[in-house]
Backbone as CSV, one residue per row, in Angstrom:
resi,resn,N_x,N_y,N_z,CA_x,CA_y,CA_z,C_x,C_y,C_z
1,UNK,-6.127,11.103,-9.948,-5.086,10.198,-9.813,-4.435,10.170,-8.272
2,UNK,-4.017,9.027,-7.879,-3.472,9.074,-6.456,-2.083,9.508,-6.579
3,UNK,-1.814,10.331,-5.467,-0.496,11.066,-5.453,0.499,10.029,-4.714
4,UNK,0.062,9.387,-3.692,0.917,8.503,-2.938,-0.081,7.627,-2.081
5,UNK,0.602,6.282,-1.608,-0.119,5.629,-0.339,0.661,5.307,0.504
6,UNK,0.350,5.392,1.874,1.156,5.129,2.923,0.552,4.066,3.792
7,UNK,1.289,3.279,4.386,0.856,2.332,5.307,1.634,2.603,6.580
8,UNK,1.002,2.806,7.641,1.617,2.991,8.918,0.922,2.411,10.076
9,UNK,1.518,2.388,11.205,1.205,1.609,12.426,0.418,2.683,13.327
10,UNK,-0.346,2.282,14.396,-0.871,3.036,15.282,0.091,4.034,16.054
11,UNK,1.351,3.181,16.116,2.501,4.129,16.755,3.150,5.229,15.960
12,UNK,2.733,5.165,14.550,3.198,6.110,13.607,4.363,5.653,13.021
13,UNK,4.775,4.405,12.947,5.749,3.828,12.209,5.482,3.507,10.775
14,UNK,6.197,4.094,9.755,5.842,3.919,8.429,6.121,2.650,8.018
15,UNK,5.355,1.766,7.521,5.513,0.285,6.966,5.727,0.316,5.589
16,UNK,5.044,1.091,4.717,4.975,0.987,3.535,4.726,2.349,2.689
17,UNK,5.327,2.781,1.594,5.109,4.074,0.973,5.394,3.962,-0.464
18,UNK,4.403,4.414,-1.173,4.354,4.303,-2.586,4.124,5.586,-3.241
19,UNK,4.912,6.237,-3.831,4.757,7.716,-4.399,4.506,7.653,-6.011
20,UNK,3.544,8.042,-6.392,3.246,8.311,-7.689,3.337,9.733,-8.481
21,UNK,3.733,10.658,-7.566,4.292,11.906,-7.916,5.518,12.415,-7.368
22,UNK,6.524,12.793,-8.322,7.827,12.923,-7.722,8.041,14.085,-6.980
23,UNK,8.741,13.747,-5.738,9.086,14.928,-4.761,10.443,14.518,-4.223
24,UNK,11.109,15.680,-3.899,12.443,15.282,-3.271,12.349,14.605,-1.944
25,UNK,13.314,13.779,-1.575,13.326,12.988,-0.304,12.778,13.740,0.880
26,UNK,13.298,14.976,1.119,13.064,15.824,2.162,11.714,16.132,2.426
27,UNK,11.133,16.427,1.228,9.697,16.883,1.102,8.946,15.526,1.538
28,UNK,9.177,14.367,0.979,8.339,13.213,1.204,8.204,13.054,2.659
29,UNK,9.509,13.079,3.230,9.606,12.922,4.815,8.838,13.789,5.549
30,UNK,8.689,15.011,5.171,8.027,16.070,5.774,6.563,15.911,5.636
31,UNK,6.166,15.508,4.353,4.680,15.155,4.175,4.285,13.918,4.973
32,UNK,5.090,13.015,4.915,4.877,11.649,5.559,4.636,12.111,7.148
33,UNK,5.487,12.667,7.660,5.427,12.987,9.268,4.162,13.751,9.472
34,UNK,3.992,14.932,8.634,2.676,15.577,9.105,1.569,14.964,8.743
35,UNK,1.463,14.231,7.715,0.104,13.401,7.443,-0.147,12.247,8.435
36,UNK,0.937,11.667,8.878,0.815,10.619,10.024,0.512,11.108,11.200
37,UNK,0.902,12.191,11.613,0.456,13.107,12.876,-0.891,13.372,12.654
38,UNK,-1.484,13.985,11.612,-2.734,14.495,11.372,-3.653,13.422,11.367
39,UNK,-3.399,12.136,10.739,-4.414,10.989,10.830,-4.550,10.475,12.184
40,UNK,-3.618,10.335,12.919,-3.487,9.703,14.235,-4.147,10.527,15.310
41,UNK,-4.076,11.710,15.083,-4.661,12.829,16.166,-6.200,12.845,15.960
42,UNK,-6.891,12.208,14.861,-8.172,12.124,14.436,-8.865,11.198,15.333
43,UNK,-10.081,11.358,15.847,-10.859,10.334,16.602,-11.426,9.295,15.777
44,UNK,-11.579,8.170,16.311,-12.097,6.980,15.517,-13.323,7.170,15.001
45,UNK,-14.412,8.075,15.398,-15.647,8.180,14.919,-15.481,9.290,13.739
46,UNK,-14.618,9.891,13.669,-14.511,10.927,12.593,-14.383,10.430,11.097
47,UNK,-14.731,11.088,10.229,-14.725,10.931,8.850,-13.481,10.424,8.274
48,UNK,-13.321,9.519,7.341,-12.157,8.959,6.819,-11.562,9.829,5.695
49,UNK,-12.292,10.892,5.328,-11.859,11.852,4.257,-11.353,13.232,4.994
50,UNK,-10.376,13.929,4.263,-9.924,14.952,4.702,-9.246,15.890,3.796
51,UNK,-9.504,17.218,3.693,-8.750,17.880,2.951,-7.455,18.406,3.516
52,UNK,-6.263,18.077,2.987,-5.006,18.424,3.564,-3.960,19.165,2.638
53,UNK,-3.753,20.370,2.626,-2.997,21.092,1.894,-3.774,21.137,0.481
54,UNK,-3.145,20.690,-0.429,-3.668,20.903,-1.974,-4.360,19.501,-2.416
55,UNK,-4.397,18.465,-1.519,-5.014,17.138,-1.761,-6.011,16.490,-0.919
56,UNK,-6.846,15.807,-1.328,-7.665,14.958,-0.471,-7.067,13.748,0.008
57,UNK,-7.362,13.300,1.291,-6.779,12.308,1.926,-7.900,11.347,2.233
58,UNK,-7.688,10.222,1.907,-8.639,9.131,2.407,-7.817,8.081,3.067
59,UNK,-8.273,7.699,4.304,-7.652,6.784,5.177,-8.614,5.763,5.778
60,UNK,-8.133,4.669,6.197,-8.918,3.415,6.790,-8.083,2.683,7.735
61,UNK,-8.465,2.489,8.735,-7.621,1.556,9.811,-8.267,0.173,9.529
62,UNK,-7.289,-0.582,9.643,-7.553,-2.274,9.684,-6.636,-2.797,10.750
63,UNK,-7.143,-3.006,11.783,-6.366,-3.654,12.769,-5.306,-2.610,13.357
64,UNK,-4.107,-3.013,13.247,-3.078,-2.040,13.854,-2.448,-1.117,12.757
65,UNK,-2.970,-1.136,11.409,-2.462,-0.563,10.378,-3.371,0.383,9.760
66,UNK,-2.859,1.516,9.450,-3.662,2.781,8.559,-3.262,2.711,7.082
67,UNK,-4.126,2.568,6.356,-3.795,2.607,4.899,-4.439,3.999,4.418
68,UNK,-3.362,4.902,3.917,-3.660,6.294,3.701,-3.370,6.748,2.356
69,UNK,-4.267,7.350,1.526,-4.171,7.698,0.156,-4.322,9.119,0.049
70,UNK,-3.426,9.721,-0.600,-3.644,11.256,-1.031,-3.741,11.372,-2.566
71,UNK,-5.036,12.103,-2.983,-5.306,12.098,-4.311,-5.593,13.484,-4.910
72,UNK,-5.906,13.669,-6.022,-6.133,15.096,-6.475,-7.554,15.509,-6.055
73,UNK,-7.956,16.822,-5.957,-9.264,17.212,-5.677,-10.479,16.723,-6.348
74,UNK,-10.274,16.453,-7.750,-11.405,16.305,-8.461,-11.637,14.605,-8.383
75,UNK,-11.015,13.875,-7.613,-10.898,12.297,-7.526,-12.240,12.023,-6.507
76,UNK,-12.646,10.774,-6.855,-13.460,10.383,-5.904,-13.170,9.603,-4.674
77,UNK,-13.678,10.159,-3.507,-13.262,9.593,-2.242,-13.603,8.277,-2.120
78,UNK,-14.860,7.965,-2.382,-15.419,6.501,-2.306,-14.638,5.578,-3.239
79,UNK,-14.381,6.051,-4.432,-13.583,4.954,-5.095,-12.250,4.656,-4.561
80,UNK,-11.352,5.565,-4.003,-10.370,5.522,-3.143,-10.422,4.619,-2.153
81,UNK,-11.450,4.743,-1.383,-11.732,4.030,-0.088,-11.998,2.559,-0.606
82,UNK,-12.654,2.280,-1.752,-12.771,0.947,-2.307,-11.495,0.380,-2.619
83,UNK,-10.659,1.214,-3.292,-9.360,0.546,-3.750,-8.476,0.205,-2.527
84,UNK,-8.486,0.988,-1.404,-7.880,0.468,-0.055,-8.320,-0.808,0.388
85,UNK,-9.790,-0.734,0.179,-10.366,-2.114,0.867,-9.862,-3.326,-0.251
86,UNK,-9.907,-3.283,-1.551,-9.543,-4.056,-2.241,-8.011,-4.553,-2.039
87,UNK,-7.193,-3.606,-1.776,-5.816,-3.870,-1.617,-5.698,-4.884,-0.240
88,UNK,-6.492,-4.283,0.761,-6.342,-5.135,2.017,-7.038,-6.452,1.709
89,UNK,-8.084,-6.583,0.898,-8.536,-8.052,0.610,-7.458,-8.924,-0.015
90,UNK,-6.832,-8.202,-0.839,-5.821,-9.000,-1.653,-4.492,-9.424,-0.799
91,UNK,-4.214,-8.528,0.223,-3.270,-8.849,1.203,-3.740,-9.870,2.127
92,UNK,-4.913,-9.853,2.588,-5.503,-10.935,3.289,-5.619,-12.363,2.594
93,UNK,-5.926,-12.348,1.372,-6.132,-13.416,0.617,-4.605,-14.111,0.353
94,UNK,-3.788,-13.239,0.181,-2.235,-13.767,-0.138,-1.775,-14.208,1.319
95,UNK,-1.693,-13.304,2.380,-1.182,-13.894,3.453,-2.118,-14.702,4.439
96,UNK,-3.251,-14.670,4.212,-4.142,-15.404,5.172,-4.103,-14.704,6.377
97,UNK,-5.106,-13.760,6.266,-5.444,-12.741,7.496,-4.042,-12.017,7.701
98,UNK,-3.868,-10.865,6.994,-2.611,-10.238,6.935,-2.442,-9.395,8.276
99,UNK,-1.253,-9.393,8.813,-1.052,-8.357,9.849,0.130,-7.638,9.699
100,UNK,0.467,-6.848,10.669,1.696,-5.640,10.520,3.034,-6.590,10.214
101,UNK,3.203,-7.652,10.916,4.434,-8.441,10.683,4.523,-8.954,9.229
102,UNK,3.443,-9.334,8.676,3.412,-9.888,7.507,3.877,-8.649,6.320
103,UNK,3.498,-7.455,6.671,4.064,-6.284,5.714,5.489,-6.099,5.888
104,UNK,5.931,-6.159,7.123,7.275,-5.939,7.752,8.335,-6.858,7.047
105,UNK,7.937,-8.329,7.269,8.838,-9.183,6.807,8.660,-9.545,5.401
106,UNK,7.717,-9.012,4.710,7.439,-9.470,3.390,6.981,-8.206,2.520
107,UNK,7.600,-7.165,2.707,7.222,-5.765,2.134,7.443,-5.940,0.484
108,UNK,8.279,-6.733,-0.057,8.359,-6.821,-1.318,7.174,-7.467,-1.874
109,UNK,6.530,-8.315,-1.316,5.234,-8.802,-1.799,4.136,-7.837,-1.677
110,UNK,4.092,-7.237,-0.447,3.071,-6.111,-0.621,3.273,-4.968,-1.638
111,UNK,4.546,-4.757,-1.873,4.727,-3.699,-3.046,4.134,-4.298,-4.376
112,UNK,4.538,-5.582,-4.559,4.080,-6.268,-5.813,2.649,-6.195,-5.863
113,UNK,1.806,-6.670,-4.970,0.518,-6.673,-4.951,-0.073,-5.485,-5.210
114,UNK,0.484,-4.238,-4.599,0.000,-2.797,-4.923,0.321,-2.558,-6.426
115,UNK,1.482,-2.868,-6.887,1.859,-2.694,-8.218,0.826,-3.379,-9.320
116,UNK,0.517,-4.456,-8.781,-0.568,-5.225,-9.704,-1.981,-4.517,-9.765
117,UNK,-2.203,-3.919,-8.656,-3.587,-3.309,-8.655,-3.456,-1.857,-9.071
118,UNK,-2.524,-1.154,-8.595,-2.395,0.335,-9.074,-1.062,0.430,-10.042
119,UNK,-1.299,1.110,-11.044,-0.232,1.623,-12.022,-0.248,3.097,-12.126
120,UNK,0.827,3.852,-11.852,1.044,5.230,-12.157,-0.014,6.082,-11.329
121,UNK,-0.469,5.477,-10.284,-1.568,6.224,-9.516,-2.974,5.978,-10.114
122,UNK,-3.171,5.168,-10.801,-4.542,4.768,-11.218,-4.848,3.352,-11.079
123,UNK,-5.955,2.926,-10.847,-6.455,1.490,-10.759,-6.231,0.768,-12.068
124,UNK,-5.291,-0.162,-12.002,-4.948,-0.971,-13.139,-5.877,-2.278,-13.146
125,UNK,-5.952,-3.063,-12.303,-6.802,-4.171,-12.416,-7.759,-4.327,-11.251
126,UNK,-9.126,-4.623,-11.455,-10.103,-4.753,-10.604,-10.402,-6.092,-10.012
127,UNK,-10.117,-6.992,-11.025,-10.237,-8.466,-10.548,-9.223,-8.981,-9.595
128,UNK,-9.605,-9.416,-8.447,-8.883,-10.059,-7.595,-8.174,-11.230,-7.874
129,UNK,-8.973,-11.908,-8.796,-8.518,-13.172,-9.305,-7.452,-13.075,-10.288
130,UNK,-7.495,-12.069,-11.067,-6.386,-11.815,-12.164,-4.976,-11.221,-11.181
131,UNK,-5.247,-10.462,-10.135,-3.868,-9.965,-9.338,-3.439,-11.198,-8.711
132,UNK,-4.297,-12.067,-8.252,-3.698,-13.176,-7.363,-2.971,-14.238,-8.312
133,UNK,-3.630,-14.322,-9.632,-2.833,-15.341,-10.619,-1.470,-14.532,-10.799
134,UNK,-1.434,-13.447,-11.118,0.043,-12.599,-11.446,1.058,-12.898,-10.275
135,UNK,0.438,-12.886,-9.045,1.353,-12.973,-7.798,1.687,-14.535,-7.813
136,UNK,0.953,-15.364,-8.058,1.266,-16.744,-8.043,2.310,-17.078,-9.302
137,UNK,1.988,-16.577,-10.337,3.040,-16.601,-11.335,4.482,-15.998,-10.989
138,UNK,4.541,-14.869,-10.438,5.702,-14.509,-9.775,6.446,-15.242,-8.640
139,UNK,5.600,-15.729,-7.961,6.031,-16.592,-6.819,6.657,-17.798,-7.291
140,UNK,6.061,-18.403,-8.440,6.735,-19.511,-9.246,7.918,-19.198,-9.909
141,UNK,8.024,-18.157,-10.348,9.299,-17.641,-11.191,10.399,-17.635,-10.275
142,UNK,10.014,-17.065,-9.022,11.059,-16.820,-7.859,11.610,-18.009,-7.444
143,UNK,10.742,-19.275,-7.235,11.054,-20.486,-6.810,11.990,-21.264,-7.792
144,UNK,11.576,-20.978,-8.994,12.450,-21.634,-10.076,13.973,-21.098,-10.138
145,UNK,13.814,-19.675,-10.020,15.062,-18.990,-9.859,15.888,-19.607,-8.729
146,UNK,15.474,-19.683,-7.439,15.999,-20.118,-6.127,16.677,-21.509,-6.627
147,UNK,15.765,-22.445,-7.122,16.202,-23.843,-7.580,17.302,-24.010,-8.389
148,UNK,17.380,-22.887,-9.389,18.399,-22.814,-10.392,19.614,-22.551,-9.767
149,UNK,19.464,-21.519,-8.927,20.722,-20.835,-8.273,21.374,-22.033,-7.163
150,UNK,20.443,-22.834,-6.537,21.068,-24.012,-5.726,21.653,-25.046,-6.389
151,UNK,21.185,-25.316,-7.622,21.658,-26.471,-8.398,23.015,-25.854,-8.961
152,UNK,23.260,-24.610,-9.473,24.346,-24.020,-9.894,25.430,-24.143,-8.719
153,UNK,25.143,-23.849,-7.624,26.046,-23.730,-6.528,26.539,-24.929,-6.053
154,UNK,25.911,-26.078,-6.222,26.367,-27.340,-6.010,27.029,-28.135,-7.327
155,UNK,27.064,-27.374,-8.470,27.583,-27.813,-9.577,26.783,-28.818,-10.472
156,UNK,25.431,-28.783,-10.237,24.585,-29.720,-10.974,24.054,-29.039,-12.302
157,UNK,24.255,-27.740,-12.478,23.702,-26.977,-13.532,24.759,-26.241,-14.260
């Protein structure tokens, strides 16, 4: 089971975090700070798997962002690496060549895509097509609500 996922920039700025195991906020901040420092200190040619404290960490850099997952010792590192790649593919399809600014300004969509892919730290949906359908349905629902709100505002509904 995945314990948490972090997305951070090459400068060490946290862009997205999803925790699947409960920790106090102070501990989350400490873990995040230490892990970002550890990953950024590693050389580019080094392995993307590392054992850190009582978890295994899998990370992958895409452009200016690091995608980093912590998982239990008995979990498969390659499957986690594939999950990271699948998430990046979904972000690319949704945003059209995703970049750090897409994550910053549309973080709620990035979280929604992750929630469609992973539930409770376990892979929920492997089909990119099904995830993208769910996202499209959510976008449509949000647009309908925005239109209804605008019509109420002008007194037409």
